[in-house]
CSV table of C-alpha atoms in Angstrom, one decimal:
chain,number,residue,atom,x,y,z
J,1,MET,CA,12.8,-26.2,-24.2
J,2,ALA,CA,11.1,-27.6,-21.2
J,3,LYS,CA,7.3,-27.4,-21.1
J,4,THR,CA,6.0,-25.3,-18.2
J,5,ASP,CA,2.9,-26.3,-16.2
J,6,PRO,CA,0.3,-23.5,-16.2
J,7,TYR,CA,-1.3,-24.9,-13.1
J,8,ALA,CA,1.8,-25.2,-11.0
J,9,ALA,CA,0.8,-22.4,-8.6
J,10,LEU,CA,-2.5,-24.3,-7.8
J,11,ARG,CA,-0.4,-27.0,-6.1
J,12,PHE,CA,0.5,-24.7,-3.2
J,13,LYS,CA,-2.0,-24.8,-0.3
J,14,GLU,CA,-1.3,-21.2,0.7
J,15,PHE,CA,-2.0,-19.9,-2.9
J,16,ASN,CA,-5.3,-21.8,-3.0
J,17,ILE,CA,-6.3,-20.3,0.4
J,18,PHE,CA,-5.4,-16.9,-1.0
J,19,LEU,CA,-7.5,-17.4,-4.1
J,20,LEU,CA,-10.5,-18.5,-2.0
J,21,LEU,CA,-10.2,-15.5,0.3
J,22,ARG,CA,-9.7,-13.1,-2.6
J,23,PHE,CA,-12.8,-14.5,-4.4
J,24,ALA,CA,-14.9,-14.3,-1.2
J,25,LEU,CA,-13.8,-10.7,-0.5
J,26,VAL,CA,-14.3,-9.4,-4.1
J,27,PHE,CA,-17.7,-11.1,-4.2
J,28,GLY,CA,-18.7,-9.5,-0.8
J,29,TRP,CA,-17.4,-6.1,-1.9
J,30,SER,CA,-19.4,-6.3,-5.1
J,31,MET,CA,-22.5,-7.3,-3.3
J,32,GLN,CA,-22.0,-4.4,-0.9
J,33,PHE,CA,-21.6,-1.9,-3.7
J,34,VAL,CA,-24.8,-3.1,-5.3
J,35,VAL,CA,-26.7,-2.9,-2.0
J,36,ILE,CA,-25.4,0.7,-1.4
J,37,GLU,CA,-26.5,1.8,-4.9
J,38,TRP,CA,-29.9,0.1,-4.5
J,39,GLN,CA,-30.5,1.8,-1.2
J,40,VAL,CA,-29.4,5.2,-2.4
J,41,TYR,CA,-31.6,4.9,-5.5
J,42,SER,CA,-34.6,3.8,-3.4
J,43,LEU,CA,-34.1,6.8,-1.2
J,44,THR,CA,-33.5,9.4,-3.9
J,45,ASN,CA,-34.9,8.0,-7.2
J,46,ASP,CA,-32.2,10.0,-8.9
J,47,GLU,CA,-29.7,8.6,-11.5
J,48,LEU,CA,-27.2,11.4,-10.7
J,49,SER,CA,-26.8,9.9,-7.2
J,50,LEU,CA,-25.8,6.6,-8.7
J,51,ALA,CA,-23.3,8.4,-10.9
J,52,ILE,CA,-21.8,10.2,-7.9
J,53,ILE,CA,-21.5,6.9,-6.0
J,54,GLY,CA,-19.6,5.4,-9.0
J,55,LEU,CA,-17.4,8.5,-9.1
J,56,CYS,CA,-16.7,8.1,-5.4
J,57,GLU,CA,-15.7,4.5,-5.9
J,58,PHE,CA,-13.4,5.3,-8.9
J,59,LEU,CA,-11.6,8.5,-7.9
J,60,PRO,CA,-9.8,7.3,-4.7
J,61,ALA,CA,-8.6,4.2,-6.5
J,62,PHE,CA,-7.3,6.3,-9.4
J,63,PHE,CA,-5.5,8.9,-7.4
J,64,LEU,CA,-4.1,6.6,-4.7
J,65,ALA,CA,-2.8,3.9,-7.0
J,66,PRO,CA,0.7,5.3,-7.4
J,67,PHE,CA,1.1,5.8,-3.7
J,68,ALA,CA,-0.4,2.4,-2.9
J,69,GLY,CA,2.1,0.7,-5.2
J,70,HIS,CA,5.0,2.4,-3.3
J,71,ILE,CA,3.5,1.4,0.1
J,72,VAL,CA,3.0,-2.2,-1.0
J,73,ASP,CA,6.5,-2.5,-2.3
J,74,ARG,CA,8.0,-1.3,1.0
J,75,LYS,CA,5.7,-3.2,3.5
J,76,GLU,CA,5.1,-6.8,4.1
J,77,LYS,CA,2.2,-7.8,2.0
J,78,ARG,CA,0.6,-10.3,4.4
J,79,ASN,CA,0.3,-7.8,7.2
J,80,LEU,CA,-0.9,-5.1,4.8
J,81,PHE,CA,-3.6,-7.4,3.4
J,82,THR,CA,-4.7,-8.2,7.0
J,83,VAL,CA,-4.9,-4.5,7.9
J,84,CYS,CA,-6.9,-3.7,4.7
J,85,ILE,CA,-9.4,-6.5,5.3
J,86,ALA,CA,-9.8,-5.4,8.9
J,87,LEU,CA,-10.4,-1.7,8.0
J,88,PHE,CA,-12.8,-2.6,5.2
J,89,SER,CA,-14.7,-4.9,7.6
J,90,LEU,CA,-14.9,-2.0,10.1
J,91,ILE,CA,-16.3,0.3,7.4
J,92,SER,CA,-18.8,-2.4,6.3
J,93,PHE,CA,-20.0,-2.8,9.9
J,94,GLY,CA,-20.3,1.0,10.2
J,95,LEU,CA,-22.5,1.1,7.1
J,96,PHE,CA,-24.6,-1.8,8.4
J,97,TRP,CA,-25.0,0.0,11.8
J,98,LEU,CA,-25.9,3.3,10.2
J,99,THR,CA,-28.6,1.7,8.2
J,100,SER,CA,-30.1,-0.4,11.0
J,101,GLU,CA,-33.6,0.2,12.2
J,102,ALA,CA,-32.6,1.6,15.6
J,103,VAL,CA,-30.3,4.3,14.1
J,104,GLU,CA,-32.8,5.0,11.3
J,105,ALA,CA,-35.6,5.5,13.9
J,106,PHE,CA,-33.3,7.8,15.9
J,107,TRP,CA,-32.5,10.0,12.9
J,108,SER,CA,-35.9,10.1,11.4
J,109,THR,CA,-37.6,11.6,14.5
J,110,ASN,CA,-38.9,15.1,14.0
J,111,SER,CA,-36.6,17.7,15.4
J,112,ILE,CA,-36.5,21.5,15.3
J,113,LEU,CA,-33.4,22.7,13.5
């Protein structure tokens, strides 16, 4: 029986680029989740708010996983990966914009309801 090389995939340049991008994205997403939880807790001082954020992170992944598997099997993965990164970046920019000082100052002005 021939001995297989466990590091054979690392000899492909494209796979190494994929691994680097995947690590950077997961690291960035993790940092973003921590920042969101930190900011919500600093605003509310309520542990239940953190639990609700955790639930909002888990439920879509749980319920959309079967459909996502079907979509991934039918579409080209490279384009789908690019679309997902672009949409997540747009959402991240939106969160950044909503928490900027200009928007915060606009929403925190006194108004009559």
